[in-house]
Amino acid sequence: MSFSPDERGFYGQFGGAYIPEMLYANVEELRLKYLDIINNERFQKEFHRLLKYYVGRPSPLYYAERLSNRYGTHIYLKREDLNHTGSHKINNTIGQILLAKELGKKRIIAETGAGQHGVATATVCALMGMDCVVHMGETDVKRQMPNVLRMKMLGAKVIPSMSGNRTLKDAGNEAIRDWINNPTDTHYLIGSVVGPHPYPDLVAKFQSVISEEIRWQLKEQTGSELPDYVLACIGGGSNAMGAFYHFIDDAAVKLIAVEAAGLGVDSGETAASIARGTDGVIQGARTKLMQNADGQIIEPYSISAGLDYPGIGPAHAYLHSIGRTIVLDATDDEAIKAAFELTRLEGIIPALESAHALAALPKMKFLSSDVVVVNISGRGDKDMETYIKALR
Ligand SMILES: *Cc1c(COP(=O)(O)O)cnc(C)c1O
């Protein structure tokens, strides 16, 4: 099966490519070539070889017995936290670096907020011997120093963005400017199912390895490929799209996306872009985003840097609009509580982002016979400072 947008990148009314004229040639080259390249047998072989021997896939699907007992059901954890570099992001950067090579590109640019996507990009650039430039807001450079140092050790050049409030949005603008100025030799490596077509589809297809594995791993352990529920946190939406992808046509599987409520969806300090969003264009795609009456983007807030984004991938806006996904939310406090619960019951410290998915468990009603898969998108090492503060 294949969940794909139309030729122009639309999922219903969402998606498309709303880009400045100056970017047209770059995006059009990608649009015309990406499917032929990634569907090529040699490409797929190399992609899966690296996922297996470099990333460490398949990531385990682990039956969490003590967590299951707590909620009176059967809970399986998809362990993306065990991937090389600590999250699902590497699945996409491996795919895109191979694509960039096929396109004959020599230089990779990316934008990053918390630095996780920057690290995953710098990693594959080191692996392939490609030049790597990561744009990062100056504010973020200061507060995410360990990831900045990782990127530098990997050989990437980190360029602090000095405009606006010097965070992710400003880094994104700098990356676009960079791409416009370097149209022939540079690939823009986007880190989630966002941006102009074909990025949302491209990233979804690379991340779909997550649900491809869940199907056979469940079959092996339960006798059936289909769970009753799949839960994932949602920032831009790439780990959720990866975990949902191969279940979209199976109506019996309930797909639950969990947004970051921040201090609460009605608090004004939130990143719940579906709950609080309206239709508009962000980063080149029509989708749901948090904006005021004048169409100005409202600054998002979440304790989790990876979910602190004012929009959502267009495919998620669509799946929600047709009722295929259920969108819940979790506050900062609920996520921290859920992270401690998983840690103390299973000995697994999840990323703060993944903790939002776990925080939906107490809000749901399960049957004792249900099979529930929670995608653990990343590990919590990067969040220890936040967790330790909560311990005090
Ligand atoms: C970046 C990140 C996310 C959020 O990105 P999505 O594209 O929504 O998946 C979630 N979890 C972890 C661990 C991350 O690093």
Short mmCIF file of N, CA, C and O and ligand atoms in Angstrom, two decimals, residues 86-89 116 191-193 233-240 306-307 351 353-354 377-379 382, ligand 1:
data_model
loop_
_atom_site.label_atom_id
_atom_site.label_comp_id
_atom_site.label_asym_id
_atom_site.label_seq_id
_atom_site.Cartn_x
_atom_site.Cartn_y
_atom_site.Cartn_z
N GLY A 86 20.17 8.24 18.56
CA GLY A 86 19.18 8.36 19.63
C GLY A 86 17.76 8.71 19.28
O GLY A 86 16.96 8.97 20.18
N SER A 87 17.41 8.73 18.00
CA SER A 87 16.00 8.97 17.67
C SER A 87 15.69 8.47 16.27
O SER A 87 16.56 7.98 15.55
N HIS A 88 14.42 8.64 15.88
CA HIS A 88 13.97 8.25 14.55
C HIS A 88 14.54 9.14 13.46
O HIS A 88 14.48 8.81 12.29
N LYS A 89 15.09 10.32 13.82
CA LYS A 89 15.48 11.29 12.79
C LYS A 89 16.51 10.73 11.80
O LYS A 89 16.54 11.12 10.65
N GLN A 116 18.69 18.23 17.38
CA GLN A 116 18.61 16.78 17.11
C GLN A 116 18.70 16.50 15.61
O GLN A 116 19.43 15.61 15.19
N GLY A 191 13.88 18.08 8.03
CA GLY A 191 13.89 17.07 9.08
C GLY A 191 12.55 16.50 9.51
O GLY A 191 12.50 15.64 10.38
N SER A 192 11.45 16.96 8.91
CA SER A 192 10.16 16.39 9.30
C SER A 192 9.24 16.37 8.08
O SER A 192 9.65 16.77 6.99
N VAL A 193 8.00 15.91 8.27
CA VAL A 193 7.06 15.82 7.14
C VAL A 193 6.42 17.18 6.86
O VAL A 193 5.20 17.30 6.77
N CYS A 233 3.85 10.91 19.41
CA CYS A 233 3.83 12.36 19.62
C CYS A 233 3.97 13.05 18.27
O CYS A 233 4.40 12.43 17.28
N ILE A 234 3.59 14.31 18.24
CA ILE A 234 3.56 14.99 16.96
C ILE A 234 4.04 16.43 17.09
O ILE A 234 3.47 17.23 17.81
N GLY A 235 5.18 16.69 16.44
CA GLY A 235 5.72 18.05 16.36
C GLY A 235 5.47 18.51 14.94
O GLY A 235 4.42 19.07 14.62
N GLY A 236 6.40 18.22 14.04
CA GLY A 236 6.12 18.35 12.61
C GLY A 236 5.34 17.13 12.14
O GLY A 236 4.51 17.21 11.24
N GLY A 237 5.63 15.99 12.78
CA GLY A 237 4.84 14.80 12.54
C GLY A 237 5.55 13.64 11.86
O GLY A 237 4.90 12.72 11.38
N SER A 238 6.90 13.63 11.85
CA SER A 238 7.56 12.57 11.07
C SER A 238 7.57 11.22 11.79
O SER A 238 7.39 10.18 11.14
N ASN A 239 7.77 11.20 13.11
CA ASN A 239 7.77 9.89 13.76
C ASN A 239 6.35 9.32 13.77
O ASN A 239 6.15 8.11 13.60
N ALA A 240 5.36 10.21 13.94
CA ALA A 240 3.97 9.75 13.91
C ALA A 240 3.62 9.22 12.51
O ALA A 240 3.02 8.16 12.38
N GLY A 306 11.63 19.53 20.59
CA GLY A 306 11.26 18.88 19.33
C GLY A 306 9.79 19.05 18.96
O GLY A 306 9.39 18.80 17.83
N LEU A 307 8.96 19.45 19.91
CA LEU A 307 7.52 19.63 19.64
C LEU A 307 7.13 21.10 19.61
O LEU A 307 5.98 21.45 19.38
N ALA A 351 12.78 10.27 25.54
CA ALA A 351 12.89 11.69 25.22
C ALA A 351 11.63 12.39 25.71
O ALA A 351 10.56 11.79 25.78
N GLU A 353 9.88 14.41 24.13
CA GLU A 353 8.89 14.36 23.05
C GLU A 353 8.08 13.08 23.17
O GLU A 353 6.84 13.09 23.23
N SER A 354 8.78 11.94 23.24
CA SER A 354 8.12 10.64 23.33
C SER A 354 7.25 10.54 24.58
O SER A 354 6.22 9.85 24.59
N SER A 377 9.98 7.73 20.25
CA SER A 377 10.72 8.36 19.15
C SER A 377 12.19 8.61 19.46
O SER A 377 13.02 8.65 18.55
N GLY A 378 12.53 8.76 20.74
CA GLY A 378 13.93 9.03 21.06
C GLY A 378 14.25 8.80 22.52
O GLY A 378 13.35 8.58 23.35
N ARG A 379 15.54 8.85 22.84
CA ARG A 379 15.98 8.60 24.22
C ARG A 379 16.14 9.92 24.99
O ARG A 379 16.28 10.99 24.40
N LYS A 382 19.34 13.69 26.33
CA LYS A 382 19.39 15.13 26.05
C LYS A 382 18.51 15.93 27.01
O LYS A 382 18.65 17.15 27.09
C1 LIG B 1 12.51 15.92 16.61
C2 LIG B 1 11.86 14.93 17.50
C3 LIG B 1 10.46 14.75 17.53
C4 LIG B 1 9.50 15.62 16.78
O1 LIG B 1 9.58 15.53 15.39
P1 LIG B 1 8.47 14.78 14.53
O2 LIG B 1 8.81 15.16 13.14
O3 LIG B 1 7.12 15.27 14.96
O4 LIG B 1 8.62 13.34 14.78
C5 LIG B 1 9.94 13.75 18.34
N1 LIG B 1 10.74 12.98 19.09
C6 LIG B 1 12.10 13.13 19.09
C7 LIG B 1 12.91 12.23 19.96
C8 LIG B 1 12.70 14.10 18.30
O5 LIG B 1 14.03 14.25 18.32
#
